[in-house]
Amino acid sequence: MSRRTRTWWFRAGVAAGMVMLVAAALRLWTLYPGDVDPVGAGLGLAGTGIAALSWWQAQRLADTDVQAAAILLAGRVLAEERAQRAQLLGRKGSDAVIDVDFSFHPTGGSVSAPPAGSLKQVAGYFRELGGPGRLVITGVAGSGKTVLAIELILRLLDGRRPDDRVPVRISAASLDPDVPVRDMLARHLTAAYGLKPVTARTLVQAERILPVVDGLDEMDDTDEPGYGSRAARALRALEEYEHGLDRCGMVLTCRTDQYDALVADRAVPRGIVRVDVGRVGGDKAWSFIQAVTDQEDPDRWRPVLDALTRDGHVLAEALNTPWRLTLAVSVHEQRDPVTGRYVRSPEVLTRFADQQAVREHLLGLFIPARLAAADPAGRGPDARRTHAYLAVLAAHLRANAGRPPLDGRVLSGTDLVLHRLWPLAGDRARFFGALVALATCLPGVAAVVVAAVAVFSRVEIVDGRISGATVMAVALLLLPGTVAVRLLTEPVTAYRQAWSTADEDGLLRSRGGQSRRRSVVDGVLAALYGCLTSAAVIMEFGAALPLWVPIVFGVLVGVGMASGRDVTLGYAGSWDGVDPRTVIRNDVVSTLVAALTFGPGFGFMLGIWFVKLLEGIPVVAAVAVAAVFGMSLVASWSPLLARRYLGLLLATRGRLPWRLGRFLHRCYDAGLLRISGIAYQFRHRELQDYLATHPQAPTAAPVPCLEGEPS
């Protein structure tokens, strides 16, 4: 069901609820004349409506407070980027930071900048640029461009002034050049940081966002993107995104060769300052290894340290980036979980003849080394299965680079978003998703069939006439009957619809205290409404039910309003920080809560009507059948995300783990993946490319021998 349709149903339900509430009040007045003052009751209802409208307006103003929203967003960005920085550095603290140098390269325009700088000076360097602040960070693969961008974000947020822009990092591979930048930024703020859509749009329109586009080189599967490439189109879209009469500020990261190609085609933004991250020299590599390795046994790394400072040695070139140094340390600091002894000696690195051999050696051992460090007990999949699972995902990302858009959406070559991974299994994922939709629809359809049999079995024609109660029962059956027909089309919709509208809006990752308070208020009001309406129905129809029954069903409706509302309508959720699994988890939880609360509440109301109109039907049976219908209705009209994700899991048995989200987060904790917004990404593109071309973990290979040693 589309967002517009759900919104219409929600508003229609609110209107119907208000009508029923007024009707219940009037009925109580007619049942107990003299005990209720109609004028006072009317004034009370009017006052309640005015108070509710004032409260809604106050919430609306709070959601569009630019200063408060910017402070909220800055806090969430700071928390997430700190977590990403710690994960990229192996949670070793400041010792794991290589203070890489960068140099200034003019790319045209009147912007001036210092000739050079370092990691610790990047924020001051950026502030000295003046103007809108336009910076591109270039370097070779593994040179630390992302770490430098994160460092810039953290230092800009540290001591941020109220009117400063909030830097927000965005994966370039997830950008769609055909979507206006303002819309893209608002969607990203909603999906990655859980802001309400109105709050996100307010921040973008107020020009409080500094986009930090990470990985521009990953938008195209070529080393020489031309003027018509996705990267060039994205840059033109950013160039057209202006703040009033001024150009917008931006920070980009891109590999040197790809950016040089864009410069040659004149596809880069105007007035942008370029800094190129330098390679890690022998002295800094030596300092880094000494800082993060075992100080009690420094001689273990002595051969490697000597090789790094020797001119022309293979290791001096093979380990000249932070990524490769991190690989080397991770692989050769692995210890046996029982004895505590080192599994392998770093001295073997000096025996390889070329850089490719060093690369293959380190990447082949990286997964078992990181898993051993993060999970010594081996509670998850072993290294071989982990390698195979990640290789399937890496091959999927690699295939996406050459695919045309799928139903209008460009598939990412770097991002692993759980509810967008279904193209990995193709039509099989759609088919299984449709089966899941059918499984949720069938109970509701069966309940309608049972109700229809009960109604038509009691139809009696006397003198060519049908009783008025029977006619009313048939008319009442038309509503669930029509809905049942609509339910039967849900499996077809689930198969044909590639992308859910809930995915476009970005599902709930964050709801703060203000939203929780709003949910509680909604829940209390809904509970009162449910109790009053249920009591009025019982008094009207004289159903033989105790008074606690309407109270229970009223509370169920209240709980549903407080915690099971549809996320696309602003429904409450919880912000769990950096965890892309929250999208699917909250989708499932909100659907279950809504089905178990609204379903029985709706069933109670509908069942009582049938009991009144058709004599001889047990109250419990009527309410139970109607409750099944209500639960099936809510579950079937839930967002498509969880259904398609479950279809992916069913379609990839044996190729991917059953608990895929848990597996990916385990790999994140082990340092094999990183997180960007609601997406997992491989720790480095080199690791992704290696896994895509090596579907199976390498077998143990003999260690190369130095010249003169026995083989």
XYZ file of C-alpha atoms in Angstrom:
711
model
C 0.000 0.000 0.000
C 1.363 3.412 -0.897
C 2.131 6.094 1.649
C -0.711 8.269 0.325
C -3.187 5.413 0.721
C -2.023 4.686 4.270
C -2.291 8.380 5.134
C -5.828 8.460 3.735
C -6.832 5.413 5.768
C -5.285 6.919 8.896
C -7.175 10.207 8.483
C -10.375 8.356 7.657
C -9.931 6.279 10.814
C -9.406 9.401 12.932
C -12.540 10.995 11.461
C -14.567 7.831 12.017
C -13.264 7.598 15.560
C -14.346 11.151 16.346
C -17.807 10.435 14.946
C -18.085 7.269 17.031
C -16.902 9.127 20.124
C -19.581 11.790 19.669
C -22.160 9.088 19.000
C -21.117 7.260 22.157
C -21.469 10.444 24.192
C -24.924 11.092 22.744
C -25.982 7.527 23.426
C -24.882 7.759 27.040
C -26.885 10.977 27.334
C -30.039 9.287 25.944
C -29.596 6.265 28.217
C -29.145 8.401 31.300
C -31.247 11.532 30.778
C -30.728 14.191 33.376
C -27.348 12.850 34.433
C -25.480 14.456 31.535
C -25.574 18.146 30.706
C -25.602 18.342 26.869
C -24.278 21.892 26.844
C -21.428 21.024 29.199
C -20.648 17.871 27.261
C -20.539 19.810 24.007
C -18.277 22.456 25.488
C -16.054 19.737 26.901
C -15.715 18.020 23.559
C -15.006 21.344 21.843
C -12.385 22.181 24.463
C -10.760 18.786 23.991
C -10.581 19.354 20.235
C -9.062 22.814 20.655
C -6.510 21.498 23.162
C -5.559 18.674 20.808
C -5.164 21.114 17.921
C -2.996 23.443 20.042
C -0.832 20.549 21.165
C -0.372 19.401 17.562
C 0.620 22.918 16.510
C 3.165 23.103 19.343
C 4.659 19.807 18.214
C 4.833 21.105 14.663
C 6.713 24.218 15.791
C 9.123 22.092 17.823
C 9.816 19.890 14.811
C 10.752 22.940 12.704
C 12.994 24.677 15.251
C 16.224 25.040 13.249
C 18.563 25.589 16.193
C 17.200 22.666 18.199
C 17.202 20.381 15.164
C 20.795 21.299 14.298
C 21.930 20.566 17.859
C 20.109 17.221 17.795
C 21.638 16.261 14.435
C 25.129 17.384 15.467
C 24.976 15.146 18.538
C 23.952 12.117 16.516
C 26.550 12.714 13.811
C 29.225 13.118 16.482
C 28.264 9.852 18.188
C 28.154 7.895 14.933
C 31.400 9.253 13.507
C 33.217 8.619 16.770
C 32.080 5.017 16.613
C 33.203 4.743 12.983
C 36.578 6.266 13.769
C 37.125 3.814 16.630
C 36.128 0.894 14.431
C 38.393 1.919 11.551
C 41.313 2.289 13.954
C 40.723 -1.137 15.466
C 39.586 0.403 18.772
C 43.237 0.980 19.686
C 42.784 4.669 20.529
C 45.036 7.482 19.444
C 48.036 5.152 19.096
C 46.501 3.693 15.937
C 46.304 7.069 14.193
C 48.876 7.699 11.490
C 49.209 11.462 11.175
C 49.304 11.421 7.372
C 50.510 14.503 5.526
C 48.620 16.151 2.693
C 49.627 18.745 0.144
C 47.664 21.509 -1.562
C 47.027 21.350 -5.304
C 45.219 24.307 -6.934
C 42.465 23.366 -9.373
C 41.584 26.802 -10.634
C 39.678 29.683 -9.144
C 40.731 32.358 -6.683
C 40.846 30.203 -3.554
C 44.169 30.188 -1.753
C 45.344 27.694 0.826
C 48.451 26.729 2.780
C 50.885 24.538 0.858
C 50.653 21.533 3.185
C 49.148 20.158 6.388
C 48.561 17.025 8.459
C 45.713 15.026 9.941
C 45.635 16.983 13.178
C 45.492 20.284 11.309
C 42.705 19.396 8.868
C 39.890 21.314 10.631
C 41.923 24.496 10.933
C 42.989 24.087 7.335
C 39.358 23.824 6.219
C 38.273 26.883 8.228
C 41.071 28.957 6.673
C 39.681 28.361 3.182
C 36.994 30.987 3.636
C 34.006 31.322 1.346
C 31.544 28.451 1.240
C 34.237 25.895 2.126
C 34.885 23.483 -0.737
C 37.427 20.733 -0.317
C 38.285 17.503 -2.126
C 40.539 14.897 -0.501
C 42.411 12.717 -2.993
C 44.914 9.911 -2.613
C 45.733 6.364 -3.646
C 43.672 3.409 -2.469
C 44.115 2.872 1.252
C 45.760 6.235 1.873
C 43.302 7.189 4.614
C 40.895 9.505 2.796
C 37.873 8.340 4.794
C 39.756 8.605 8.092
C 40.777 12.145 7.149
C 37.167 13.027 6.298
C 35.950 11.600 9.625
C 38.656 13.488 11.465
C 37.494 16.682 9.754
C 33.868 16.025 10.767
C 34.774 15.356 14.404
C 36.949 18.445 14.703
C 34.340 20.667 13.050
C 31.697 19.402 15.493
C 34.021 19.845 18.453
C 33.336 23.411 19.570
C 30.677 23.965 16.930
C 28.967 27.364 17.096
C 25.139 27.621 16.911
C 25.100 28.961 13.355
C 27.712 26.541 11.960
C 26.693 23.961 9.414
C 26.534 20.314 10.484
C 28.872 18.095 8.425
C 27.080 14.918 7.332
C 28.965 12.063 5.650
C 27.209 10.393 2.716
C 28.345 7.395 0.709
C 28.831 8.565 -2.875
C 27.813 5.172 -4.254
C 24.316 5.647 -2.816
C 23.741 8.957 -4.593
C 21.325 9.271 -7.490
C 22.404 12.187 -9.719
C 18.857 12.485 -11.050
C 17.428 13.279 -7.599
C 17.639 16.943 -6.495
C 20.336 17.426 -3.879
C 17.899 18.940 -1.405
C 15.652 15.872 -1.585
C 18.628 13.526 -1.371
C 19.992 15.247 1.742
C 16.586 15.263 3.441
C 16.088 11.545 2.750
C 19.557 10.753 4.075
C 18.920 12.671 7.307
C 15.670 10.783 7.786
C 17.069 7.344 6.998
C 20.520 7.574 8.612
C 19.859 9.824 11.599
C 16.170 9.293 12.247
C 15.024 12.889 11.836
C 11.395 13.456 11.018
C 10.879 14.352 7.349
C 9.674 17.855 8.234
C 12.724 18.412 10.458
C 15.105 17.146 7.791
C 13.591 19.394 5.137
C 13.772 22.358 7.521
C 17.501 21.865 8.119
C 18.230 21.519 4.405
C 16.203 24.585 3.484
C 17.888 26.560 6.253
C 21.271 25.651 4.691
C 22.557 23.996 7.854
C 24.025 20.885 6.203
C 27.586 20.493 4.928
C 27.581 17.377 2.682
C 30.687 15.199 3.013
C 30.515 12.896 -0.024
C 32.782 9.912 0.641
C 34.078 7.680 -2.177
C 33.373 9.613 -5.367
C 35.554 7.120 -7.257
C 33.158 4.285 -6.321
C 30.295 5.672 -8.387
C 31.712 4.350 -11.675
C 33.398 1.075 -12.552
C 36.243 2.722 -14.439
C 39.523 4.483 -13.696
C 38.709 7.278 -16.158
C 35.164 8.570 -15.574
C 34.175 11.003 -18.289
C 31.912 14.008 -18.422
C 28.830 11.809 -18.677
C 29.766 9.489 -15.780
C 27.692 9.183 -12.607
C 30.424 10.924 -10.631
C 30.484 13.900 -13.016
C 26.696 14.149 -12.990
C 26.689 14.072 -9.189
C 29.275 16.858 -9.115
C 27.152 18.958 -11.463
C 24.130 18.400 -9.235
C 26.147 19.570 -6.224
C 27.348 22.577 -8.226
C 23.750 23.552 -8.983
C 22.778 23.161 -5.328
C 23.228 26.739 -4.151
C 22.721 28.450 -0.819
C 20.867 31.605 -1.757
C 23.182 33.426 -4.130
C 26.282 31.583 -2.893
C 27.723 28.253 -3.850
C 27.192 25.446 -1.398
C 30.018 24.110 0.712
C 31.084 20.507 0.277
C 33.775 17.981 1.120
C 34.589 15.163 -1.306
C 36.899 12.151 -1.188
C 38.133 10.486 -4.374
C 41.064 8.446 -5.633
C 43.728 10.492 -7.334
C 43.499 8.932 -10.802
C 39.713 9.217 -11.027
C 39.729 12.815 -9.886
C 42.481 13.683 -12.373
C 40.247 12.281 -15.115
C 37.326 14.426 -13.918
C 39.577 17.493 -13.852
C 40.720 16.770 -17.416
C 37.073 16.690 -18.550
C 36.287 19.890 -16.613
C 33.655 18.116 -14.569
C 34.747 19.307 -11.124
C 33.031 22.090 -9.134
C 34.376 25.623 -9.264
C 36.384 27.138 -6.446
C 37.230 23.822 -4.837
C 40.510 23.246 -3.007
C 42.221 19.918 -3.472
C 44.462 18.234 -0.941
C 46.331 15.058 -1.799
C 47.044 12.577 0.988
C 50.669 11.484 0.920
C 52.062 7.994 1.277
C 53.293 6.756 4.629
C 57.056 6.955 4.868
C 59.303 4.464 6.611
C 59.690 6.548 9.753
C 55.926 6.957 10.306
C 55.304 3.313 9.509
C 57.974 2.375 12.055
C 56.381 4.629 14.709
C 52.918 3.200 14.023
C 54.014 -0.437 14.290
C 55.938 0.218 17.488
C 52.915 1.994 19.001
C 50.308 -0.718 18.355
C 52.320 -3.941 18.709
C 53.686 -5.840 21.677
C 56.274 -3.700 23.413
C 57.478 -6.679 25.458
C 58.808 -8.395 22.346
C 59.934 -5.630 19.973
C 62.324 -7.937 18.097
C 59.370 -9.741 16.429
C 58.895 -6.791 14.084
C 62.553 -5.845 13.746
C 63.011 -7.414 10.258
C 59.911 -5.603 8.972
C 60.963 -2.279 10.476
C 64.401 -2.596 8.902
C 62.871 -3.420 5.517
C 60.533 -0.399 5.654
C 63.479 1.981 5.897
C 65.568 0.209 3.253
C 65.533 1.827 -0.180
C 64.023 -0.326 -2.906
C 62.684 -3.057 -0.618
C 59.319 -4.577 -1.560
C 57.781 -3.795 1.829
C 58.615 -0.099 1.544
C 56.126 0.072 -1.350
C 53.723 -2.676 -0.247
C 53.088 -1.131 3.201
C 53.126 2.569 2.335
C 49.440 3.216 3.147
C 47.559 3.119 6.477
C 45.293 0.351 5.173
C 48.148 -1.997 4.292
C 49.888 -1.299 7.594
C 46.661 -2.091 9.430
C 46.395 -5.343 7.460
C 49.936 -6.358 8.352
C 49.490 -5.671 12.061
C 46.083 -7.414 12.239
C 47.356 -10.562 10.528
C 50.612 -10.937 12.447
C 49.369 -9.956 15.904
C 46.906 -12.878 15.999
C 47.362 -15.085 19.080
C 46.321 -18.595 19.935
C 43.254 -18.356 22.227
C 44.544 -21.121 24.498
C 48.291 -20.577 24.777
C 48.454 -16.881 23.961
C 51.336 -17.438 21.557
C 51.514 -15.619 18.252
C 50.131 -17.681 15.379
C 52.550 -16.357 12.750
C 55.700 -14.289 12.578
C 55.802 -10.903 10.781
C 59.268 -11.839 9.506
C 57.583 -13.766 6.700
C 56.620 -10.431 5.097
C 60.252 -9.853 4.166
C 60.324 -13.026 2.052
C 57.877 -12.009 -0.686
C 59.214 -11.003 -4.071
C 56.574 -8.417 -5.105
C 53.729 -6.274 -3.827
C 51.029 -8.542 -5.263
C 52.297 -11.476 -3.237
C 52.250 -9.363 -0.066
C 48.702 -8.257 -0.861
C 47.436 -11.798 -1.437
C 49.101 -12.993 1.750
C 47.601 -10.269 3.936
C 44.092 -10.315 2.477
C 43.914 -14.103 2.617
C 44.651 -14.093 6.363
C 42.782 -10.937 7.336
C 39.385 -12.578 7.989
C 40.635 -15.381 10.286
C 42.864 -12.918 12.136
C 40.060 -10.426 12.797
C 37.562 -13.136 13.780
C 40.061 -14.655 16.201
C 40.623 -11.262 17.820
C 36.932 -10.337 18.057
C 35.447 -13.761 18.852
C 38.031 -16.047 20.488
C 35.294 -18.480 21.580
C 34.181 -18.983 17.973
C 30.465 -18.563 18.637
C 29.650 -17.454 15.085
C 30.458 -18.898 11.650
C 34.083 -19.922 11.246
C 36.540 -18.064 9.028
C 35.922 -20.269 5.980
C 32.143 -19.811 6.046
C 32.514 -16.106 6.801
C 34.785 -15.769 3.770
C 32.252 -17.589 1.576
C 29.282 -15.491 2.786
C 31.152 -12.209 2.333
C 32.327 -13.327 -1.105
C 28.689 -13.733 -2.215
C 27.933 -10.186 -1.089
C 31.111 -8.808 -2.668
C 30.295 -10.478 -5.988
C 26.817 -8.940 -5.866
C 28.265 -5.452 -5.328
C 30.737 -5.975 -8.127
C 27.949 -7.036 -10.500
C 25.933 -3.937 -9.560
C 28.624 -1.684 -11.020
C 27.690 -2.698 -14.562
C 23.938 -3.078 -14.149
C 21.380 -0.617 -15.493
C 18.971 0.951 -12.971
C 16.420 -1.475 -11.549
C 12.939 0.060 -11.673
C 14.436 3.527 -11.584
C 17.013 2.915 -8.852
C 20.756 2.601 -9.387
C 22.086 -0.360 -7.416
C 25.019 0.517 -5.195
C 28.438 -1.020 -5.750
C 29.525 -0.525 -2.122
C 26.489 -0.377 0.207
C 24.969 -3.432 1.878
C 21.510 -2.275 2.994
C 19.510 -5.207 4.336
C 16.162 -4.351 2.749
C 17.792 -3.429 -0.576
C 19.809 -6.624 -1.012
C 16.985 -8.644 -2.533
C 18.240 -8.172 -6.177
C 21.037 -10.564 -5.178
C 18.470 -13.382 -5.437
C 16.538 -11.857 -8.341
C 12.986 -13.004 -8.975
C 13.299 -15.751 -6.362
C 13.333 -13.099 -3.626
C 10.214 -11.517 -5.136
C 8.505 -14.906 -5.325
C 9.223 -15.815 -1.708
C 8.226 -12.318 -0.606
C 4.908 -12.807 -2.366
C 4.459 -16.126 -0.535
C 5.039 -14.369 2.781
C 2.412 -11.787 1.799
C 0.018 -14.605 0.888
C 0.599 -16.255 4.276
C -0.424 -13.055 6.068
C -3.456 -12.526 3.832
C -5.007 -15.998 4.010
C -6.144 -15.842 7.680
C -8.026 -12.623 6.979
C -9.659 -14.052 3.863
C -10.579 -17.218 5.755
C -12.166 -15.137 8.533
C -14.309 -13.303 5.963
C -15.390 -16.626 4.417
C -16.410 -17.931 7.859
C -18.364 -14.736 8.530
C -20.051 -14.966 5.127
C -21.114 -18.575 5.775
C -22.500 -17.587 9.188
C -24.453 -14.669 7.714
C -25.918 -16.395 4.685
C -26.781 -19.571 6.614
C -29.167 -17.473 8.721
C -30.897 -15.755 5.837
C -34.618 -16.521 6.030
C -37.114 -15.369 3.448
C -40.630 -15.060 4.898
C -43.389 -14.010 2.526
C -40.769 -12.809 0.059
C -39.092 -10.602 2.634
C -35.777 -10.654 4.484
C -35.512 -9.357 8.008
C -33.965 -5.955 8.548
C -31.287 -7.383 10.888
C -30.185 -9.819 8.203
C -29.968 -7.040 5.634
C -27.875 -5.002 8.064
C -25.592 -8.001 8.644
C -25.088 -8.477 4.911
C -24.361 -4.778 4.528
C -21.916 -4.942 7.422
C -20.207 -7.882 5.706
C -19.543 -5.780 2.618
C -16.717 -3.856 4.319
C -14.575 -6.866 5.341
C -15.545 -8.574 2.075
C -14.201 -5.684 0.021
C -11.063 -5.591 2.150
C -10.598 -9.342 1.676
C -10.656 -8.903 -2.089
C -8.037 -6.195 -1.682
C -5.967 -8.517 0.520
C -5.863 -11.126 -2.216
C -4.068 -8.624 -4.443
C -1.301 -8.045 -1.867
C 0.843 -11.017 -3.021
C 0.710 -9.692 -6.593
C 1.671 -6.223 -5.381
C 4.467 -7.667 -3.245
C 5.886 -9.405 -6.325
C 5.526 -6.525 -8.772
C 6.552 -3.638 -6.532
C 10.349 -3.461 -6.516
C 10.884 -0.701 -3.975
C 8.632 0.184 -1.078
C 7.492 3.757 -0.521
C 8.560 3.306 3.115
C 12.103 2.782 1.808
C 11.927 6.100 -0.024
C 11.048 7.949 3.158
C 13.676 6.168 5.201
C 12.432 4.169 8.122
C 12.589 5.386 11.694
C 15.964 5.069 13.265
C 15.510 7.673 15.865
C 12.863 8.934 18.123
C 13.890 11.057 21.060
C 12.162 11.835 24.331
C 9.852 14.347 22.695
C 8.483 11.726 20.291
C 8.116 9.198 23.082
C 6.065 11.702 25.088
C 3.931 12.327 22.027
C 3.372 8.583 21.648
C 2.300 8.271 25.294
C -0.222 11.087 24.866
C -1.551 9.434 21.709
C -1.826 6.137 23.526
C -3.747 7.571 26.497
C -6.206 9.364 24.222
C -6.676 6.239 22.110
C -7.236 4.105 25.207
C -9.930 6.472 26.484
C -11.549 6.479 23.071
C -11.491 2.682 22.897
C -12.946 2.266 26.385
C -15.775 4.758 25.833
C -16.659 3.393 22.428
C -16.606 -0.235 23.622
C -18.761 0.605 26.640
C -21.247 2.432 24.434
C -21.468 -0.545 22.069
C -22.147 -2.940 24.935
C -24.835 -0.694 26.374
C -26.386 -0.259 22.944
C -26.521 -3.939 22.030
C -26.814 -5.370 25.505
C -24.098 -7.919 24.883
C -23.529 -10.242 27.793
C -19.982 -9.142 28.478
C -18.444 -7.923 31.736
C -17.273 -4.317 32.033
C -13.578 -5.253 32.017
C -13.821 -6.388 28.382
C -14.125 -2.899 26.853
C -11.374 -1.670 29.177
C -8.998 -4.405 27.968
C -9.692 -3.705 24.308
C -9.424 0.042 24.893
C -6.004 -0.438 26.471
C -4.953 -2.600 23.500
C -5.852 0.199 21.113
C -3.904 2.634 23.284
C -0.809 0.451 23.315
C -1.034 0.181 19.552
C -1.162 3.950 19.169
C 1.769 4.404 21.549
C 4.180 1.851 20.110
C 2.844 0.305 16.927
C 2.091 3.239 14.675
C 3.185 3.148 11.052
C 6.633 4.680 10.722
C 5.774 6.608 7.575
C 3.177 8.511 9.581
C 5.601 9.482 12.313
C 5.135 6.411 14.458
C 7.295 5.905 17.469
C 10.444 3.884 17.364
C 13.745 3.916 19.193
C 17.162 5.137 18.204
C 19.760 2.481 18.789
C 22.708 4.426 17.459
C 24.933 2.874 14.819
C 23.067 -0.243 13.744
C 21.631 -0.670 10.226
C 19.577 -3.612 11.483
C 17.229 -1.161 13.214
C 15.281 -0.527 10.014
C 14.163 -4.142 9.589
C 13.852 -4.734 13.317
C 11.546 -1.748 13.860
C 9.551 -2.634 10.769
C 8.858 -6.098 12.197
C 8.221 -4.890 15.755
C 5.838 -2.114 14.717
C 3.903 -4.544 12.519
C 3.621 -7.176 15.270
C 2.571 -4.654 17.905
C -0.014 -3.114 15.603
C -1.365 -6.532 14.611
C -1.664 -7.671 18.227
C -3.332 -4.458 19.416
C -5.356 -2.894 16.641
C -6.377 -6.321 15.335
C -8.162 -7.536 18.483
C -9.593 -4.060 19.125
C -11.069 -3.859 15.656
C -12.273 -7.455 15.951
C -14.075 -6.720 19.179
C -16.049 -3.867 17.633
C -16.889 -5.792 14.465
C -17.764 -9.009 16.305
C -20.164 -7.279 18.692
C -22.071 -5.847 15.722
C -22.515 -9.318 14.206
C -23.652 -10.731 17.561
C -26.357 -8.070 17.787
C -27.582 -8.510 14.217
C -27.499 -12.334 14.050
C -29.057 -14.286 16.874
C -27.438 -17.459 18.069
C -23.823 -16.543 17.300
C -21.538 -16.956 20.344
C -19.930 -13.687 21.366
C -16.491 -15.225 21.885
C -16.503 -16.913 18.461
C -17.600 -13.730 16.659
C -14.975 -11.593 18.377
C -12.233 -14.198 17.744
C -12.981 -14.470 14.011
C -13.110 -10.697 13.654
C -9.840 -10.337 15.613
C -8.118 -12.753 13.219
C -9.359 -10.634 10.342
C -8.067 -7.447 11.986
C -4.625 -8.911 12.693
C -4.306 -10.249 9.155
C -5.354 -6.874 7.761
C -2.680 -4.981 9.721
C 0.041 -7.534 8.962
C -0.760 -7.570 5.251
C -0.664 -3.802 4.906
C 2.683 -3.488 6.653
C 5.655 -1.975 4.760
C 7.251 -4.145 2.107
C 10.731 -4.034 3.634
C 10.517 -6.951 6.056
C 8.640 -9.164 3.584
C 11.219 -8.643 0.844
C 14.083 -9.181 3.306
C 12.526 -12.465 4.440
C 12.114 -13.404 0.776
C 15.847 -12.802 0.287
C 16.720 -15.082 3.200
C 14.440 -17.849 1.910
C 15.864 -17.550 -1.603
C 19.536 -17.710 -0.547
C 19.583 -20.785 1.656
C 23.119 -22.160 1.725
C 24.620 -19.028 0.179
C 23.970 -16.572 3.016
C 23.368 -17.091 6.739
C 19.822 -17.289 8.028
C 20.413 -14.368 10.428
C 22.079 -12.111 7.888
C 21.805 -8.894 9.901
C 23.429 -10.477 12.927
C 26.188 -11.910 10.757
C 26.967 -8.553 9.128
C 27.074 -6.814 12.489
C 29.418 -9.490 13.786
C 31.670 -8.750 10.826
C 31.416 -5.057 11.675
C 32.465 -5.733 15.263
C 35.385 -7.769 13.925
C 36.559 -4.891 11.751
C 35.742 -6.549 8.414
C 32.953 -4.107 7.608
C 32.202 -0.496 8.400
C 28.926 1.434 8.653
C 27.789 4.425 6.639
C 24.294 5.582 7.529
C 21.996 2.553 7.271
C 24.469 0.610 5.098
C 27.266 -1.803 5.821
C 30.344 -1.423 3.646
C 33.463 -3.511 3.313
C 36.299 -2.183 5.413
C 38.165 -1.291 2.245
C 37.469 -1.550 -1.466
C 40.574 -3.725 -1.842
C 39.056 -6.284 0.533
C 35.760 -6.205 -1.401
C 37.515 -6.744 -4.741
C 39.608 -9.570 -3.311
C 36.564 -11.420 -1.968
C 34.656 -10.921 -5.229
C 37.428 -12.747 -7.120
C 38.143 -15.352 -4.396
C 34.824 -17.048 -3.530
C 36.580 -19.619 -1.340
C 39.043 -19.055 1.466
C 42.642 -19.804 0.416
C 44.229 -23.005 1.612
C 47.413 -22.848 3.630
C 50.321 -22.087 1.310
C 53.993 -22.714 2.020
C 55.889 -19.730 3.344
C 58.430 -18.424 0.814
C 62.029 -18.908 1.769
C 64.799 -16.371 1.655
C 67.632 -16.969 -0.708
C 70.081 -19.442 0.790
C 67.546 -20.977 3.236
C 66.462 -24.618 2.923
C 63.017 -25.014 1.394
